[in-house]
Short mmCIF file of C-alpha atoms in Angstrom, two decimals:
data_model
loop_
_atom_site.label_atom_id
_atom_site.label_comp_id
_atom_site.label_asym_id
_atom_site.label_seq_id
_atom_site.Cartn_x
_atom_site.Cartn_y
_atom_site.Cartn_z
CA MET A 1 14.04 -9.23 5.39
CA GLU A 2 16.55 -7.62 7.45
CA TYR A 3 15.89 -3.99 7.33
CA LYS A 4 16.03 -0.94 9.83
CA VAL A 5 13.72 2.12 9.52
CA LEU A 6 15.75 5.36 9.89
CA GLY A 7 14.88 8.94 10.16
CA SER A 8 12.06 10.81 11.83
CA GLY A 9 8.17 9.27 11.54
CA THR A 10 7.21 11.89 8.81
CA PHE A 11 10.38 11.15 6.59
CA PRO A 12 11.84 7.80 7.28
CA LEU A 13 14.03 6.00 5.09
CA VAL A 14 14.67 2.18 5.21
CA THR A 15 17.85 0.24 4.97
CA ILE A 16 17.64 -3.32 3.77
CA ASN A 17 20.69 -5.75 4.30
CA LEU A 18 21.18 -8.08 1.43
CA ASN A 19 24.02 -10.90 1.36
CA ARG A 20 25.05 -12.57 -1.76
CA GLY A 21 21.93 -14.62 -3.49
CA ASP A 22 19.30 -12.43 -1.29
CA SER A 23 16.72 -10.30 -3.00
CA VAL A 24 13.78 -8.10 -2.47
CA GLN A 25 11.12 -6.47 -4.57
CA ILE A 26 10.90 -2.69 -4.39
CA GLU A 27 8.51 -0.28 -5.56
CA SER A 28 9.90 1.27 -8.98
CA GLY A 29 11.77 4.57 -8.08
CA ALA A 30 12.13 3.91 -4.55
CA MET A 31 15.85 3.36 -4.31
CA VAL A 32 17.93 6.03 -2.49
CA PHE A 33 21.40 4.34 -2.40
CA HIS A 34 23.32 1.16 -2.27
CA ASN A 35 26.82 0.24 -1.19
CA GLY A 36 27.93 -1.42 -4.40
CA GLY A 37 27.12 -4.85 -3.14
CA ILE A 38 23.49 -4.55 -4.99
CA GLU A 39 22.50 -5.38 -8.55
CA LEU A 40 18.86 -3.68 -9.52
CA SER A 41 16.99 -5.06 -12.51
CA GLY A 42 13.61 -4.11 -13.61
CA ARG A 43 10.70 -5.80 -15.11
CA MET A 44 7.12 -5.56 -15.76
CA ASN A 45 4.73 -5.43 -12.87
CA ALA A 46 2.96 -8.30 -13.87
CA ASN A 47 3.40 -11.37 -11.46
CA GLY A 48 5.75 -13.21 -13.68
CA SER A 49 3.66 -12.96 -17.05
CA LYS A 50 5.46 -11.78 -20.25
CA GLY A 51 5.07 -10.68 -23.91
CA LEU A 52 1.78 -8.83 -24.72
CA GLY A 53 -0.29 -10.39 -21.81
CA GLY A 54 2.22 -9.29 -19.19
CA MET A 55 2.38 -5.91 -20.81
CA LEU A 56 -1.41 -5.47 -20.65
CA LYS A 57 -1.52 -7.14 -17.06
CA ALA A 58 1.16 -4.49 -15.82
CA ALA A 59 -0.86 -1.61 -17.44
CA ALA A 60 -4.00 -3.07 -15.68
CA ARG A 61 -2.21 -3.26 -12.29
CA SER A 62 -0.80 0.44 -12.72
CA MET A 63 -4.01 1.77 -13.60
CA THR A 64 -6.12 0.14 -10.89
CA SER A 65 -3.54 0.05 -8.14
CA GLY A 66 -1.81 3.21 -8.66
CA GLU A 67 1.51 1.01 -8.69
CA SER A 68 4.35 1.44 -11.00
CA PHE A 69 4.27 -0.29 -14.59
CA PHE A 70 7.47 -1.56 -13.51
CA ILE A 71 8.92 -3.32 -10.52
CA THR A 72 12.44 -3.42 -9.43
CA THR A 73 14.46 -6.32 -8.08
CA ALA A 74 17.38 -5.63 -5.75
CA SER A 75 19.59 -8.63 -5.60
CA GLY A 76 22.59 -8.82 -3.36
CA THR A 77 26.07 -9.60 -5.05
CA GLN A 78 28.36 -9.85 -2.09
CA GLN A 79 28.12 -10.39 1.51
CA GLY A 80 27.09 -7.02 3.48
CA GLY A 81 24.99 -5.68 0.86
CA GLU A 82 23.10 -2.37 1.86
CA LEU A 83 20.29 -0.88 0.03
CA GLY A 84 18.44 2.12 1.21
CA ILE A 85 14.61 2.95 0.01
CA ALA A 86 12.12 5.48 0.45
CA PRO A 87 8.71 6.08 -0.42
CA GLY A 88 7.42 8.89 -2.60
CA ASN A 89 5.07 10.43 0.09
CA PRO A 90 5.75 11.94 3.30
CA GLY A 91 4.68 9.49 5.88
CA ALA A 92 5.23 6.59 7.98
CA ILE A 93 6.44 2.99 6.85
CA GLN A 94 4.85 -0.25 8.50
CA ALA A 95 6.01 -4.15 7.98
CA LEU A 96 3.13 -6.65 7.35
CA ASP A 97 3.90 -10.03 8.37
CA LEU A 98 2.63 -12.35 5.79
CA HIS A 99 1.85 -16.07 5.98
CA ASP A 100 -0.77 -18.83 5.55
CA ASP A 101 -3.08 -17.09 8.24
CA SER A 102 -2.27 -13.60 7.75
CA GLN A 103 -2.74 -11.94 4.38
CA TRP A 104 -3.30 -8.32 3.77
CA CYS A 105 -5.63 -6.18 1.27
CA LEU A 106 -3.80 -2.87 0.45
CA ASN A 107 -5.27 0.47 -0.39
CA THR A 108 -3.97 2.47 -3.75
CA GLY A 109 -0.10 3.02 -3.84
CA ALA A 110 0.67 1.41 -0.24
CA PHE A 111 3.29 -1.13 -1.43
CA LEU A 112 6.85 -0.19 -0.82
CA ALA A 113 8.87 -3.28 -0.93
CA GLY A 114 8.57 -7.00 0.03
CA ASP A 115 10.69 -10.42 0.36
CA ALA A 116 11.03 -12.49 -2.77
CA GLY A 117 8.47 -14.87 -1.49
CA THR A 118 5.96 -11.99 -1.29
CA SER A 119 3.76 -10.79 -3.95
CA TYR A 120 0.19 -9.08 -4.41
CA GLN A 121 -2.48 -9.66 -6.97
CA MET A 122 -5.40 -7.40 -7.96
CA ILE A 123 -8.86 -8.81 -6.89
CA ARG A 124 -11.88 -7.45 -8.55
CA GLN A 125 -14.52 -5.89 -6.14
CA HIS A 126 -18.27 -6.23 -6.13
CA VAL A 127 -19.97 -3.90 -8.23
CA GLY A 128 -21.39 -1.95 -5.25
CA LYS A 129 -18.11 -1.52 -3.42
CA ALA A 130 -16.43 -0.49 -6.97
CA LEU A 131 -18.94 2.16 -7.59
CA PHE A 132 -18.53 3.72 -4.33
CA GLY A 133 -14.89 2.73 -3.28
CA GLY A 134 -11.98 4.74 -3.22
CA THR A 135 -9.46 1.75 -2.51
CA GLY A 136 -8.43 0.78 -5.97
CA GLY A 137 -11.93 1.69 -7.67
CA LEU A 138 -12.79 -1.99 -9.25
CA PHE A 139 -10.02 -3.74 -7.71
CA ILE A 140 -7.90 -3.79 -4.81
CA MET A 141 -4.61 -5.35 -3.90
CA GLN A 142 -4.50 -8.72 -1.92
CA THR A 143 -1.26 -10.03 -0.95
CA SER A 144 0.02 -13.43 -0.93
CA GLY A 145 3.27 -15.70 -0.13
CA THR A 146 5.12 -15.93 3.03
CA GLY A 147 7.69 -13.14 4.63
CA THR A 148 7.60 -9.47 4.88
CA MET A 149 6.22 -6.45 3.20
CA LEU A 150 6.45 -2.99 3.70
CA VAL A 151 3.83 -0.45 3.35
CA SER A 152 3.67 3.17 3.24
CA ALA A 153 1.38 6.14 3.88
CA TYR A 154 0.71 9.56 4.11
CA GLY A 155 1.21 10.68 7.63
CA ASP A 156 1.50 8.44 10.50
CA LEU A 157 0.19 4.79 10.49
CA LEU A 158 -2.04 3.52 13.34
CA ALA A 159 -3.12 0.26 14.02
CA ILE A 160 -6.91 -0.75 15.10
CA ASP A 161 -7.67 -4.21 16.24
CA LEU A 162 -11.21 -5.49 15.87
CA ASP A 163 -12.25 -8.27 18.18
CA GLY A 164 -15.38 -9.24 16.25
CA SER A 165 -17.63 -7.61 19.20
CA HIS A 166 -18.71 -4.22 17.11
CA ASP A 167 -18.19 -2.70 13.63
CA TYR A 168 -15.67 -0.06 13.09
CA VAL A 169 -16.19 2.79 10.58
CA ILE A 170 -13.10 4.48 8.98
CA ASP A 171 -12.98 7.18 6.44
CA ASN A 172 -12.47 5.86 3.01
CA THR A 173 -9.17 7.88 2.33
CA HIS A 174 -7.74 7.06 5.49
CA VAL A 175 -7.65 3.32 5.31
CA VAL A 176 -4.11 1.83 4.19
CA ALA A 177 -4.44 -1.81 4.77
CA TRP A 178 -6.59 -4.49 6.43
CA GLN A 179 -6.52 -8.33 7.09
CA THR A 180 -8.34 -10.61 4.69
CA SER A 181 -10.22 -12.19 7.94
CA LEU A 182 -12.11 -8.99 8.03
CA GLN A 183 -15.55 -8.15 6.00
CA TYR A 184 -16.02 -4.69 4.92
CA SER A 185 -18.61 -2.52 3.13
CA ILE A 186 -18.45 0.80 1.80
CA GLU A 187 -20.92 3.30 2.29
CA ALA A 188 -21.98 7.08 2.83
CA ALA A 189 -21.09 8.50 6.02
CA SER A 190 -24.27 10.70 6.51
CA GLY A 191 -27.29 12.09 4.55
CA THR A 192 -28.82 10.79 1.16
CA PHE A 193 -25.70 10.96 -0.83
CA GLY A 194 -23.38 10.83 2.13
CA PHE A 195 -21.81 14.17 1.77
CA THR A 196 -23.79 16.61 4.32
CA THR A 197 -21.29 16.49 6.79
CA GLY A 198 -18.31 16.72 4.45
CA GLU A 199 -17.30 13.24 5.28
CA GLY A 200 -18.01 11.55 2.12
CA LEU A 201 -17.51 7.66 2.17
CA VAL A 202 -16.76 5.25 4.67
CA ASN A 203 -15.59 1.69 5.28
CA ARG A 204 -17.44 -0.56 7.75
CA PHE A 205 -15.13 -3.43 9.03
CA THR A 206 -16.63 -6.22 10.76
CA GLY A 207 -15.09 -9.61 12.16
CA ARG A 208 -11.53 -10.10 14.08
CA GLY A 209 -8.41 -8.49 12.44
CA ARG A 210 -6.23 -5.36 12.00
CA VAL A 211 -6.50 -2.55 9.99
CA TYR A 212 -3.99 0.06 9.52
CA ILE A 213 -5.12 3.89 8.96
CA GLN A 214 -3.03 6.86 8.11
CA THR A 215 -3.54 9.87 9.94
CA ARG A 216 -3.64 12.41 6.81
CA ASN A 217 -5.94 12.58 3.97
CA ILE A 218 -3.72 13.00 0.44
CA GLU A 219 -7.16 14.12 -1.13
CA ALA A 220 -7.80 16.82 1.27
CA LEU A 221 -4.09 18.03 0.52
CA ALA A 222 -4.84 18.16 -3.07
CA ASN A 223 -7.93 20.19 -2.61
CA MET A 224 -6.00 22.33 -0.20
CA VAL A 225 -3.02 23.47 -2.73
CA SER A 226 -4.80 23.07 -6.08
CA PRO A 227 -6.42 26.59 -5.90
CA TYR A 228 -3.21 28.07 -5.06
CA ILE A 229 -1.52 26.27 -7.94
CA ALA A 230 -4.19 27.32 -10.35
CA THR A 231 -3.62 30.85 -9.25
CA LYS A 232 -0.05 30.93 -9.72
CA GLN A 233 -0.50 29.54 -13.23
CA SER A 234 -3.14 32.01 -14.20
#
């Protein structure tokens, strides 16, 4: 994928160059502009499944991952095609390199775009993780294929590299993506029910690999503005 990130760290936009025959998959609704050398087509977000089975799979992906029911393919129709895309949330954009030795798990709503040779599928979590996890509930997204995938987050995106010498504990709502080489568990941050310090649930990562975290908490923002909205509506 030939791309460039433009704009500030808070409100970036990505331009992607597509020549004739090139294509990328983008999150539905992410297109901002193109120069006329791009053709857009939509399909159910079902990893190629069609008919009723595809519809059910796309609905399941939408409910469990926060992704759109549809996914858009942008294809170049001439040399020098240019496409501009942006995430719905205010925050940074990060490229993930996918290949045989480097695949990723993604948190809810992280996917923005990917090369035609990349994809993700829903992986069912163990019951304990599903009961306590915020990373997709019963499911998480796991990437596959080869190429570049772009993910986005709320706030800035920072990388934490684990060398296997010790565990790393990260607030559940700040985790965006982590390499599949890492093992993780979800646990209470403190106290009998895990909420005595206000931290809630955390992810404990072990092993060797990289984790990307977002510097802001979208749930905290929602909790902050909801009383104001309720007051205005009353």
